[in-house]
Tab-separated table of C-alpha atoms in Angstrom:
chain	number	residue	atom	x	y	z
P	1280	MET	CA	109.350	84.355	35.505
P	1281	GLU	CA	107.361	81.452	36.995
P	1282	HIS	CA	110.439	80.283	38.875
P	1283	PHE	CA	110.972	83.779	40.282
P	1284	LYS	CA	107.350	83.970	41.455
P	1285	THR	CA	107.644	80.571	43.152
P	1286	GLN	CA	110.864	81.602	44.907
P	1287	LYS	CA	109.261	84.844	46.076
P	1288	MET	CA	106.211	83.021	47.375
P	1289	LYS	CA	108.399	80.586	49.263
P	1290	LYS	CA	110.226	83.444	50.960
P	1291	ILE	CA	106.975	85.111	51.938
P	1292	LEU	CA	105.651	81.845	53.350
P	1293	VAL	CA	108.804	81.220	55.371
P	1294	ALA	CA	108.729	84.775	56.708
P	1295	ALA	CA	105.068	84.485	57.650
P	1296	ILE	CA	105.577	81.197	59.479
P	1297	THR	CA	108.641	82.527	61.304
P	1298	LEU	CA	106.734	85.624	62.365
P	1299	LEU	CA	103.828	83.527	63.551
P	1300	VAL	CA	106.043	81.170	65.528
P	1301	PHE	CA	107.891	83.942	67.279
P	1302	ALA	CA	104.976	86.319	67.647
P	1303	GLY	CA	103.933	84.775	70.928
P	1304	CYS	CA	107.364	84.135	72.353
P	1305	ASN	CA	107.591	87.250	74.493
P	1306	LYS	CA	103.896	87.763	74.966
P	1307	THR	CA	103.073	88.477	78.612
P	1308	PRO	CA	99.565	89.410	79.728
P	1309	VAL	CA	98.846	92.387	81.932
P	1310	VAL	CA	97.338	90.781	85.013
P	1311	PRO	CA	95.092	93.172	86.957
P	1312	ALA	CA	95.737	93.746	90.648
P	1313	ASN	CA	92.407	92.150	91.571
P	1314	GLU	CA	93.372	88.818	90.002
P	1315	LEU	CA	95.688	86.083	91.201
P	1316	GLY	CA	98.967	86.441	89.358
P	1317	GLY	CA	98.994	90.227	89.348
P	1318	GLY	CA	101.388	90.400	92.290
P	1319	VAL	CA	98.929	91.882	94.769
P	1320	ILE	CA	96.642	88.970	95.634
P	1321	MET	CA	98.525	86.014	97.096
P	1322	ASP	CA	97.315	82.689	98.387
P	1323	PRO	CA	96.539	83.190	102.103
P	1324	SER	CA	98.625	80.147	103.052
P	1325	LEU	CA	101.691	82.217	102.210
P	1326	THR	CA	100.952	84.900	104.784
P	1327	ASP	CA	99.406	82.607	107.386
P	1328	PRO	CA	100.884	79.117	106.878
P	1329	ALA	CA	99.924	77.984	110.374
P	1330	ALA	CA	96.256	78.257	109.437
P	1331	TYR	CA	96.753	75.865	106.540
P	1332	ARG	CA	99.467	73.420	107.521
P	1333	ILE	CA	99.622	71.329	110.670
P	1334	SER	CA	103.337	70.936	109.971
P	1335	VAL	CA	103.658	74.643	110.777
P	1336	SER	CA	101.020	75.065	113.511
P	1337	GLN	CA	102.021	71.894	115.374
P	1338	PRO	CA	105.618	70.997	114.450
P	1339	THR	CA	106.269	69.006	117.653
P	1340	PRO	CA	103.239	66.779	118.204
P	1341	THR	CA	102.818	64.796	121.372
P	1342	ALA	CA	102.776	61.015	121.086
P	1343	ALA	CA	98.958	61.088	120.961
P	1344	GLN	CA	98.820	63.897	118.411
P	1345	ALA	CA	101.342	62.108	116.222
P	1346	GLN	CA	98.921	59.191	115.838
P	1347	ILE	CA	96.095	61.372	114.559
P	1348	PRO	CA	95.799	61.068	110.753
P	1349	VAL	CA	96.989	64.018	108.698
P	1350	ILE	CA	95.338	64.487	105.318
P	1351	ILE	CA	97.602	66.442	102.966
P	1352	CYS	CA	95.225	68.232	100.580
P	1353	SER	CA	96.828	69.105	97.275
P	1354	HIS	CA	95.196	71.157	94.511
P	1355	GLY	CA	95.306	71.101	90.733
P	1356	TYR	CA	97.038	72.967	87.935
P	1357	SER	CA	96.595	76.760	88.118
P	1358	ALA	CA	94.604	76.394	91.361
P	1359	SER	CA	95.374	77.247	94.980
P	1360	THR	CA	94.564	76.151	98.540
P	1361	PHE	CA	91.038	77.429	97.858
P	1362	GLU	CA	90.331	74.138	96.086
P	1363	TRP	CA	90.255	72.255	99.407
P	1364	ASP	CA	88.870	75.015	101.681
P	1365	GLU	CA	85.419	73.461	101.757
P	1366	PHE	CA	86.861	70.204	103.049
P	1367	ARG	CA	88.378	72.091	105.963
P	1368	THR	CA	85.126	73.947	106.568
P	1369	TRP	CA	83.154	70.718	106.464
P	1370	ALA	CA	85.603	69.075	108.921
P	1371	ASN	CA	84.641	71.858	111.320
P	1372	GLY	CA	87.714	71.714	113.534
P	1373	THR	CA	87.399	68.002	114.331
P	1374	SER	CA	90.036	66.450	116.560
P	1375	LYS	CA	89.842	63.082	114.775
P	1376	TYR	CA	92.149	64.105	111.904
P	1377	TYR	CA	94.159	67.094	110.711
P	1378	ILE	CA	93.740	68.800	107.367
P	1379	ASP	CA	96.973	70.086	105.847
P	1380	GLN	CA	96.485	72.290	102.786
P	1381	ILE	CA	99.573	72.819	100.672
P	1382	LEU	CA	100.224	75.289	97.885
P	1383	LEU	CA	102.108	73.838	94.922
P	1384	ALA	CA	105.286	75.624	93.868
P	1385	GLY	CA	104.664	78.439	91.395
P	1386	HIS	CA	100.996	78.631	92.330
P	1387	GLY	CA	99.098	81.241	94.293
P	1388	THR	CA	101.579	83.993	93.553
P	1389	THR	CA	102.569	85.731	90.324
P	1390	TYR	CA	102.306	85.005	86.615
P	1391	ALA	CA	106.120	85.043	86.398
P	1392	ALA	CA	106.496	82.511	89.204
P	1393	PHE	CA	103.957	80.231	87.578
P	1394	LYS	CA	105.641	80.575	84.199
P	1395	ALA	CA	109.032	79.597	85.645
P	1396	SER	CA	107.725	76.513	87.482
P	1397	THR	CA	107.960	72.939	86.258
P	1398	TRP	CA	105.872	69.919	87.150
P	1399	HIS	CA	108.850	68.626	89.134
P	1400	ASP	CA	108.603	71.804	91.231
P	1401	TRP	CA	104.881	71.235	91.760
P	1402	GLU	CA	105.591	67.665	92.819
P	1403	SER	CA	108.411	68.690	95.145
P	1404	THR	CA	105.966	70.610	97.301
P	1405	ILE	CA	104.060	67.399	98.022
P	1406	VAL	CA	107.251	65.473	98.746
P	1407	ASP	CA	108.628	68.209	101.020
P	1408	GLU	CA	105.444	68.400	103.065
P	1409	TYR	CA	105.217	64.625	103.410
P	1410	ASN	CA	108.838	64.346	104.483
P	1411	LEU	CA	108.428	67.260	106.885
P	1412	LEU	CA	105.450	65.650	108.584
P	1413	VAL	CA	107.282	62.332	108.797
P	1414	SER	CA	110.312	64.042	110.328
P	1415	GLU	CA	108.056	65.816	112.822
P	1416	GLY	CA	106.831	62.417	113.972
P	1417	TYR	CA	103.374	62.121	112.424
P	1418	LYS	CA	102.633	58.437	111.919
P	1419	ASN	CA	99.507	58.406	109.764
P	1420	ILE	CA	99.773	60.589	106.695
P	1421	ASP	CA	97.170	60.458	103.952
P	1422	PHE	CA	96.478	62.438	100.799
P	1423	ALA	CA	93.454	64.051	99.203
P	1424	ALA	CA	94.541	65.161	95.752
P	1425	SER	CA	92.578	66.901	93.027
P	1426	SER	CA	93.142	67.051	89.283
P	1427	THR	CA	96.843	67.418	88.411
P	1428	SER	CA	97.845	66.625	91.995
P	1429	CYS	CA	96.374	63.159	91.333
P	1430	THR	CA	98.758	62.810	88.397
P	1431	LEU	CA	101.640	63.885	90.607
P	1432	MET	CA	100.606	61.406	93.328
P	1433	LEU	CA	100.653	58.545	90.820
P	1434	ASP	CA	104.131	59.584	89.747
P	1435	LEU	CA	105.218	59.691	93.386
P	1436	ILE	CA	103.899	56.165	93.908
P	1437	HIS	CA	105.876	55.137	90.831
P	1438	SER	CA	108.990	56.847	92.221
P	1439	GLY	CA	108.866	54.665	95.330
P	1440	LEU	CA	108.243	57.437	97.841
P	1441	PHE	CA	105.836	55.247	99.842
P	1442	ASN	CA	107.613	51.916	99.469
P	1443	ASN	CA	108.706	51.867	103.079
P	1444	ALA	CA	105.671	53.476	104.708
P	1445	GLY	CA	105.222	52.059	108.187
P	1446	THR	CA	101.462	52.524	108.269
P	1447	THR	CA	98.862	52.598	105.507
P	1448	VAL	CA	99.038	55.671	103.329
P	1449	HIS	CA	95.538	56.391	102.020
P	1450	ILE	CA	95.553	58.310	98.744
P	1451	PHE	CA	92.280	59.735	97.483
P	1452	LEU	CA	92.250	60.959	93.896
P	1453	VAL	CA	89.460	63.388	93.057
P	1454	ASP	CA	88.990	63.861	89.321
P	1455	PRO	CA	92.426	62.667	88.243
P	1456	ILE	CA	93.618	63.986	84.906
P	1457	ILE	CA	95.556	61.726	82.571
P	1458	ILE	CA	93.701	62.653	79.393
P	1459	PRO	CA	92.743	66.341	79.185
P	1460	SER	CA	89.295	67.319	78.010
P	1461	ASP	CA	90.835	70.067	75.902
P	1462	LYS	CA	92.555	67.939	73.278
P	1463	LEU	CA	94.494	70.918	71.889
P	1464	LEU	CA	96.844	70.417	74.827
P	1465	SER	CA	98.311	67.641	72.681
P	1466	VAL	CA	99.838	70.291	70.410
P	1467	ALA	CA	100.824	72.713	73.170
P	1468	GLY	CA	104.437	72.390	72.122
P	1469	ILE	CA	103.657	73.645	68.614
P	1470	VAL	CA	100.864	76.128	69.209
P	1471	GLY	CA	101.973	77.357	72.629
P	1472	PRO	CA	105.000	79.412	71.567
P	1473	MET	CA	102.844	81.204	69.026
P	1474	LEU	CA	100.291	82.191	71.646
P	1475	GLY	CA	102.500	82.897	74.665
P	1476	TYR	CA	99.670	82.160	77.064
P	1477	VAL	CA	96.044	81.058	77.083
P	1478	THR	CA	93.152	82.610	78.926
P	1479	ALA	CA	91.080	80.472	81.277
P	1480	ASP	CA	87.322	80.655	81.190
P	1481	ASN	CA	86.978	81.077	84.948
P	1482	ALA	CA	83.586	81.618	86.568
P	1483	PRO	CA	82.865	84.977	88.231
P	1484	GLY	CA	85.024	85.334	91.337
P	1485	GLU	CA	87.384	82.486	90.461
P	1486	ASP	CA	90.139	84.759	89.144
P	1487	VAL	CA	91.125	85.445	92.750
P	1488	TYR	CA	91.868	81.761	93.353
P	1489	TYR	CA	92.724	80.366	89.927
P	1490	TYR	CA	95.192	81.824	87.479
P	1491	HIS	CA	93.301	83.514	84.684
P	1492	TYR	CA	96.328	83.523	82.381
P	1493	ARG	CA	98.180	80.260	81.842
P	1494	PRO	CA	101.689	80.592	80.365
P	1495	GLN	CA	102.273	78.238	77.475
P	1496	GLU	CA	105.366	76.944	79.276
P	1497	THR	CA	103.145	75.605	82.067
P	1498	LEU	CA	100.813	73.982	79.548
P	1499	GLN	CA	103.783	72.153	78.119
P	1500	GLN	CA	104.725	71.090	81.637
P	1501	LEU	CA	101.180	69.834	82.142
P	1502	GLU	CA	101.280	67.896	78.873
P	1503	ASP	CA	104.633	66.435	79.889
P	1504	VAL	CA	103.469	65.146	83.278
P	1505	LEU	CA	100.267	63.743	81.779
P	1506	ASN	CA	102.239	61.827	79.152
P	1507	THR	CA	104.796	60.674	81.713
P	1508	VAL	CA	102.195	59.246	84.067
P	1509	ARG	CA	100.148	57.814	81.199
P	1510	GLY	CA	103.250	55.861	80.257
P	1511	GLU	CA	103.697	54.692	83.841
P	1512	LEU	CA	100.097	53.466	83.901
P	1513	GLN	CA	100.493	51.746	80.532
P	1514	ASN	CA	103.479	49.867	81.869
P	1515	GLY	CA	101.593	49.022	85.057
P	1516	LEU	CA	101.832	50.542	88.500
P	1517	THR	CA	101.761	48.177	91.483
P	1518	LEU	CA	101.015	49.758	94.819
P	1519	PRO	CA	103.371	49.080	97.710
P	1520	LYS	CA	101.926	47.005	100.522
P	1521	ASN	CA	100.933	49.949	102.702
P	1522	VAL	CA	99.327	52.150	100.067
P	1523	TYR	CA	95.593	52.401	99.466
P	1524	VAL	CA	94.240	54.329	96.475
P	1525	LYS	CA	90.681	55.316	95.655
P	1526	VAL	CA	89.452	57.324	92.678
P	1527	TYR	CA	86.386	59.558	92.557
P	1528	LYS	CA	85.671	60.686	88.974
P	1529	SER	CA	82.940	62.894	87.516
P	1530	ILE	CA	81.351	61.146	84.552
P	1531	LYS	CA	81.402	64.440	82.657
P	1532	ASP	CA	84.285	66.824	83.145
P	1533	PRO	CA	85.317	69.846	81.059
P	1534	THR	CA	88.943	69.664	82.274
P	1535	ALA	CA	89.922	66.069	83.116
P	1536	ASP	CA	88.418	63.773	80.513
P	1537	PRO	CA	86.428	61.064	82.318
P	1538	VAL	CA	88.332	58.404	80.369
P	1539	SER	CA	91.226	59.290	82.711
P	1540	ALA	CA	89.521	57.086	85.302
P	1541	VAL	CA	89.750	54.124	82.915
P	1542	LEU	CA	93.491	54.610	82.515
P	1543	VAL	CA	94.055	54.859	86.269
P	1544	TYR	CA	91.830	51.845	87.033
P	1545	ASN	CA	93.425	49.665	84.352
P	1546	GLY	CA	96.927	50.883	85.091
P	1547	VAL	CA	97.122	50.400	88.858
P	1548	LYS	CA	97.096	47.144	90.804
P	1549	THR	CA	97.188	46.646	94.539
P	1550	PHE	CA	100.031	44.806	96.204
P	1551	ASP	CA	98.041	41.562	96.063
P	1552	GLY	CA	97.059	41.965	92.433
P	1553	ASN	CA	93.587	43.470	92.764
P	1554	ARG	CA	92.021	46.585	91.284
P	1555	ILE	CA	91.748	49.824	93.220
P	1556	ASP	CA	88.470	51.227	94.519
P	1557	ILE	CA	86.655	53.665	92.286
P	1558	ASN	CA	83.444	55.693	92.276
P	1559	MET	CA	82.166	57.215	89.049
P	1560	ILE	CA	80.302	60.285	90.251
P	1561	ASN	CA	77.156	61.580	88.587
P	1562	SER	CA	78.522	65.086	88.090
P	1563	ASP	CA	79.682	67.435	85.338
P	1564	ILE	CA	81.953	69.457	87.615
P	1565	HIS	CA	85.725	69.270	87.529
P	1566	VAL	CA	86.873	68.615	91.110
P	1567	PHE	CA	83.314	67.985	92.216
P	1568	THR	CA	84.380	68.406	95.874
P	1569	ARG	CA	84.853	72.142	95.256
P	1570	LEU	CA	81.492	73.870	94.832
P	1571	SER	CA	82.235	77.384	96.010
P	1572	LEU	CA	81.893	79.854	93.106
P	1573	VAL	CA	80.637	77.066	90.832
P	1574	PRO	CA	77.525	78.310	89.000
P	1575	ASN	CA	74.201	76.477	89.349
P	1576	VAL	CA	75.152	74.012	92.077
P	1577	THR	CA	72.434	71.378	92.513
P	1578	ALA	CA	71.335	69.296	95.478
P	1579	LEU	CA	73.003	66.282	93.840
P	1580	ASP	CA	76.278	68.229	93.593
P	1581	ARG	CA	76.140	68.869	97.330
P	1582	GLN	CA	75.344	65.214	98.025
P	1583	ASN	CA	78.317	64.162	95.917
P	1584	GLN	CA	80.634	66.483	97.817
P	1585	VAL	CA	79.461	65.312	101.229
P	1586	TYR	CA	79.631	61.682	100.121
P	1587	ALA	CA	83.286	62.106	99.120
P	1588	PHE	CA	84.211	63.961	102.313
P	1589	ASN	CA	82.508	61.312	104.446
P	1590	ASP	CA	84.067	58.480	102.481
P	1591	ILE	CA	87.561	59.929	102.752
P	1592	THR	CA	87.328	60.623	106.467
P	1593	THR	CA	85.965	57.122	107.113
P	1594	ARG	CA	88.521	55.241	105.031
P	1595	ILE	CA	91.519	56.929	106.623
P	1596	PHE	CA	90.782	54.823	109.716
P	1597	GLN	CA	90.571	51.542	107.771
S	1302	MET	CA	78.502	48.311	62.691
S	1303	LYS	CA	81.697	46.203	62.694
S	1304	LYS	CA	79.931	43.342	60.868
S	1305	ALA	CA	78.603	45.734	58.233
S	1306	PHE	CA	82.107	47.010	57.559
S	1307	LEU	CA	83.510	43.508	57.257
S	1308	ILE	CA	80.765	42.469	54.827
S	1309	ILE	CA	81.371	45.559	52.697
S	1310	LEU	CA	85.085	44.777	52.728
S	1311	ALA	CA	84.556	41.155	51.643
S	1312	VAL	CA	82.205	42.085	48.783
S	1313	THR	CA	84.512	44.865	47.664
S	1314	LEU	CA	87.537	42.575	47.625
S	1315	CYS	CA	85.658	40.082	45.453
S	1316	TYR	CA	84.823	42.872	43.005
S	1317	PHE	CA	88.350	44.214	43.052
S	1318	ALA	CA	89.851	40.814	42.313
S	1319	LYS	CA	88.086	40.801	38.948
S	1320	ALA	CA	89.041	44.379	37.978
S	1321	GLN	CA	92.465	43.472	36.759
S	1322	SER	CA	93.700	46.620	35.012
S	1323	SER	CA	93.049	49.079	37.730
S	1324	VAL	CA	95.043	49.778	40.868
S	1325	LEU	CA	94.517	47.820	44.043
S	1326	ASP	CA	96.914	48.787	46.799
S	1327	LEU	CA	97.069	46.506	49.809
S	1328	GLY	CA	99.048	47.960	52.613
S	1329	LEU	CA	100.000	48.407	56.202
S	1330	ARG	CA	98.853	51.577	57.898
S	1331	LEU	CA	100.931	52.903	60.779
S	1332	GLN	CA	99.215	55.782	62.553
S	1333	LYS	CA	100.355	57.970	65.409
S	1334	ASP	CA	97.783	60.057	67.242
S	1335	ILE	CA	99.700	63.184	68.202
S	1336	GLY	CA	99.924	63.217	71.985
S	1337	LEU	CA	98.474	59.742	72.413
S	1338	TYR	CA	98.541	56.252	70.926
S	1339	SER	CA	100.035	54.506	67.950
S	1340	GLU	CA	97.347	52.550	66.126
S	1341	ASN	CA	98.272	50.208	63.300
S	1342	GLY	CA	96.471	48.056	60.786
S	1343	ILE	CA	95.656	47.476	57.155
S	1344	SER	CA	94.647	49.699	54.286
S	1345	ILE	CA	93.113	48.812	50.932
S	1346	ASN	CA	92.825	51.407	48.185
S	1347	PHE	CA	91.343	50.961	44.751
S	1348	SER	CA	91.349	53.062	41.585
S	1349	ASP	CA	89.249	52.032	38.603
S	1350	LYS	CA	90.833	52.232	35.150
S	1351	ASN	CA	87.641	53.809	33.810
S	1352	LEU	CA	87.232	56.517	36.408
S	1353	LEU	CA	90.139	58.958	36.756
S	1354	PRO	CA	92.592	56.038	36.834
S	1355	ASP	CA	95.355	56.325	39.412
S	1356	ARG	CA	93.916	59.647	40.506
S	1357	LEU	CA	90.610	58.934	42.182
S	1358	TYR	CA	90.795	56.222	44.814
S	1359	ILE	CA	88.400	54.669	47.269
S	1360	GLY	CA	89.852	53.001	50.308
S	1361	PHE	CA	89.090	51.013	53.390
S	1362	SER	CA	91.207	50.941	56.538
S	1363	TYR	CA	91.154	49.137	59.837
S	1364	PHE	CA	93.668	50.142	62.467
S	1365	THR	CA	93.820	49.583	66.177
S	1366	SER	CA	95.777	50.293	69.317
S	1367	ARG	CA	95.745	46.497	69.918
S	1368	ILE	CA	98.724	46.228	67.583
S	1369	GLY	CA	100.035	49.570	68.676
S	1370	THR	CA	100.349	51.146	72.075
S	1371	ALA	CA	97.887	48.715	73.675
S	1372	PHE	CA	99.933	45.671	72.680
S	1373	SER	CA	101.109	44.184	75.978
S	1374	SER	CA	100.214	47.342	77.881
S	1375	ASN	CA	97.350	48.790	79.865
S	1376	ALA	CA	96.498	51.316	77.151
S	1377	ILE	CA	92.900	51.326	75.998
S	1378	LYS	CA	92.131	48.842	73.246
S	1379	GLN	CA	90.370	50.764	70.525
S	1380	ASP	CA	89.423	50.029	66.934
S	1381	ASN	CA	88.991	52.330	63.951
S	1382	PHE	CA	87.197	51.534	60.677
S	1383	LEU	CA	87.412	54.038	57.826
S	1384	ILE	CA	86.094	54.421	54.303
S	1385	SER	CA	88.117	56.963	52.349
S	1386	PRO	CA	87.757	58.593	48.961
S	1387	ALA	CA	91.053	60.154	47.925
S	1388	TYR	CA	92.512	62.130	45.049
S	1389	TYR	CA	96.148	61.818	43.990
S	1390	PHE	CA	97.704	64.627	41.990
S	1391	ARG	CA	100.597	64.532	39.506
S	1392	ARG	CA	99.909	61.193	37.917
S	1393	ASP	CA	103.004	59.275	36.732
S	1394	LYS	CA	105.305	61.451	38.841
S	1395	LEU	CA	107.467	60.134	41.657
S	1396	ILE	CA	106.125	62.415	44.381
S	1397	ARG	CA	102.376	62.827	44.383
S	1398	PRO	CA	100.404	65.013	46.821
S	1399	PHE	CA	97.049	63.620	47.796
S	1400	ILE	CA	93.993	64.553	49.757
S	1401	ARG	CA	91.603	62.168	51.457
S	1402	LEU	CA	88.377	62.341	53.373
S	1403	ASN	CA	87.784	59.615	55.934
S	1404	ALA	CA	84.457	58.614	57.394
S	1405	GLY	CA	84.056	55.750	59.781
S	1406	TYR	CA	83.560	54.298	63.188
S	1407	PHE	CA	85.449	54.108	66.475
S	1408	ASP	CA	84.983	51.623	69.285
S	1409	ALA	CA	86.927	51.462	72.567
S	1410	ASP	CA	86.967	48.622	75.083
S	1411	TYR	CA	87.314	49.954	78.622
S	1412	GLY	CA	87.489	46.481	80.117
S	1413	SER	CA	85.025	46.889	82.995
S	1414	PRO	CA	81.278	47.481	83.352
S	1415	ILE	CA	82.132	50.253	85.818
S	1416	PHE	CA	82.761	52.424	82.772
S	1417	ASN	CA	79.511	51.686	80.955
S	1418	VAL	CA	78.545	55.224	81.948
S	1419	LEU	CA	81.228	56.607	79.645
S	1420	PRO	CA	80.916	56.973	75.865
S	1421	ASN	CA	83.042	54.399	74.005
S	1422	LYS	CA	81.721	54.549	70.450
S	1423	SER	CA	81.743	57.324	67.893
S	1424	LEU	CA	81.563	58.206	64.248
S	1425	LEU	CA	84.847	59.311	62.771
S	1426	LEU	CA	85.344	62.104	60.269
S	1427	SER	CA	88.756	63.295	59.232
S	1428	PRO	CA	90.308	65.100	56.294
S	1429	GLU	CA	93.862	64.089	55.460
S	1430	GLY	CA	96.547	65.471	53.210
S	1431	GLY	CA	99.988	64.275	52.347
S	1432	VAL	CA	102.390	62.941	49.767
S	1433	SER	CA	102.822	59.596	48.140
S	1434	ILE	CA	106.029	58.236	46.678
S	1435	GLN	CA	105.185	56.090	43.720
S	1436	THR	CA	108.027	54.422	41.875
S	1437	HIS	CA	107.683	52.139	38.877
S	1438	LEU	CA	107.508	49.283	41.331
S	1439	PRO	CA	104.121	48.257	42.723
S	1440	LEU	CA	105.262	49.765	46.047
S	1441	LYS	CA	103.684	52.987	47.204
S	1442	ILE	CA	104.714	54.932	50.303
S	1443	SER	CA	102.159	57.434	51.576
S	1444	LEU	CA	102.643	59.876	54.412
S	1445	SER	CA	99.936	62.236	55.568
S	1446	LEU	CA	98.643	64.421	58.339
S	1447	GLY	CA	95.003	64.250	59.384
S	1448	TYR	CA	92.520	65.952	61.654
S	1449	ASN	CA	89.655	64.253	63.498
S	1450	VAL	CA	86.697	66.597	63.371
S	1451	ILE	CA	84.767	64.688	66.046
S	1452	THR	CA	86.583	64.659	69.386
S	1453	SER	CA	85.624	64.741	73.037
S	1454	ASN	CA	85.628	67.839	75.222
S	1455	GLY	CA	84.872	65.852	78.357
S	1456	VAL	CA	81.138	66.576	78.353
S	1457	ASN	CA	79.901	65.877	74.817
S	1458	ASN	CA	79.426	62.095	74.819
S	1459	VAL	CA	82.391	61.357	72.542
S	1460	PRO	CA	85.077	58.879	73.680
S	1461	GLY	CA	88.013	60.645	75.288
S	1462	THR	CA	90.808	58.934	73.377
S	1463	ILE	CA	89.972	60.241	69.910
S	1464	TYR	CA	92.603	62.917	69.514
S	1465	PRO	CA	92.397	65.715	66.936
S	1466	PHE	CA	95.668	65.395	65.028
S	1467	PHE	CA	97.344	62.314	63.658
S	1468	TYR	CA	99.893	61.336	61.053
S	1469	GLN	CA	100.118	58.068	59.259
S	1470	LEU	CA	102.438	56.104	57.021
S	1471	THR	CA	101.029	53.536	54.615
S	1472	LEU	CA	103.237	51.050	52.801
S	1473	SER	CA	101.219	49.407	50.077
S	1474	TRP	CA	101.658	47.053	47.155
S	1475	ASN	CA	99.629	47.199	43.977
S	1476	ILE	CA	98.569	43.598	43.604
S	1477	LEU	CA	97.071	44.248	40.159
S	1478	LYS	CA	100.263	45.543	38.631
S	1479	HIS	CA	101.689	43.497	35.742
S	1480	LYS	CA	98.359	41.688	35.296
S	1481	LYS	CA	96.539	42.171	31.964
């Protein structure tokens, strides 16, 4: 009788676990039309690419134009070109440099497109834009990356993309993520399939620019790229001769754990064996350079943003 | 805090050496933080013959990424010190489930004063549960899964490389076995 009860309990337990595991597999959220991902709102760079990318608005630069630095601005996971809009606004149409805002593959469109994308797809967007600008003749190409784009940039350095750069490539990493603040990402592979997706705690208004619903497949992709680049940093990443890297990291960050800065700083060496430049920023905002729609922005937050913008646009000429 | 732990360990070892009919397991602890580092070290567990012998244990562990992921790499060098009461079920059986509650201390070395603004020390608190294989030899093999209750969320002043879930394997030898 006891044996029978134990067998029955085992079957119930197995059934319950199986149900739980597969319960989330086909779960798809209903994304409202007034949110990014719902199929109605799209990133504006898709309908008006010339307004966002110099590679589109000026594909055949003159010899003088080709010398002007281009800063490719690349956003983070689940974000959109919105993340670097304030940089463009602050630049105020200057003729000293061009701002080129890209939209990572799978982002700024639909939930389904995001779900189907991999971190290699996200990275390919950066590579394609860089190669396009090079082929168009631009000689000075730099990068301002935020959050997961920082992770992708480190992987691209590791891949050798910039090994033969003719001029200095300046790469600015704003709030790089190597260690996530949400440590449950470490079990995304186990918990994710049960949930199907997670819901982001976006601030009011942000759902137009940041995916509200994050498919568990993309969380696994995020975990994968973080672990990949963490391994690359552990093994040591030496910058090619013509690559300059600087990190700006908020000392408190609800998305990219501030310890990420430690891993980047300890993991990267310059060509001549030195450490990279780094500023630890007195901020609790993730991607402290983006303040629009952030609640309770302080005067210090604004100073931090302007400091970073000024620093970036000064160093690109060094 | 480190010195206090080492003093407690030394005194405890002296006491244990005289308690010859109880169980004193000395072992290697191999831990993997799920999603992050491997951290390895030593583990000492004692059960008194007069107090739920071979069931109730008290242990001490030190494990570190220095002889794990951080060995010859740029991974963060971090140290863990734990004191652990544990209870082992099914005495005298080959396979014995056990539960353990760890309390201790974590310390990470970031390597540069630039990062003095970041938290690098924390208390540790983690329940663990697993199974132990205990043959008639002094060898014990213990495998368990644990959960760190205190972890960082990026804003709460806890070091960022304490991850929530871990599993560990301890291979230990009862150095008091066969002594009368």
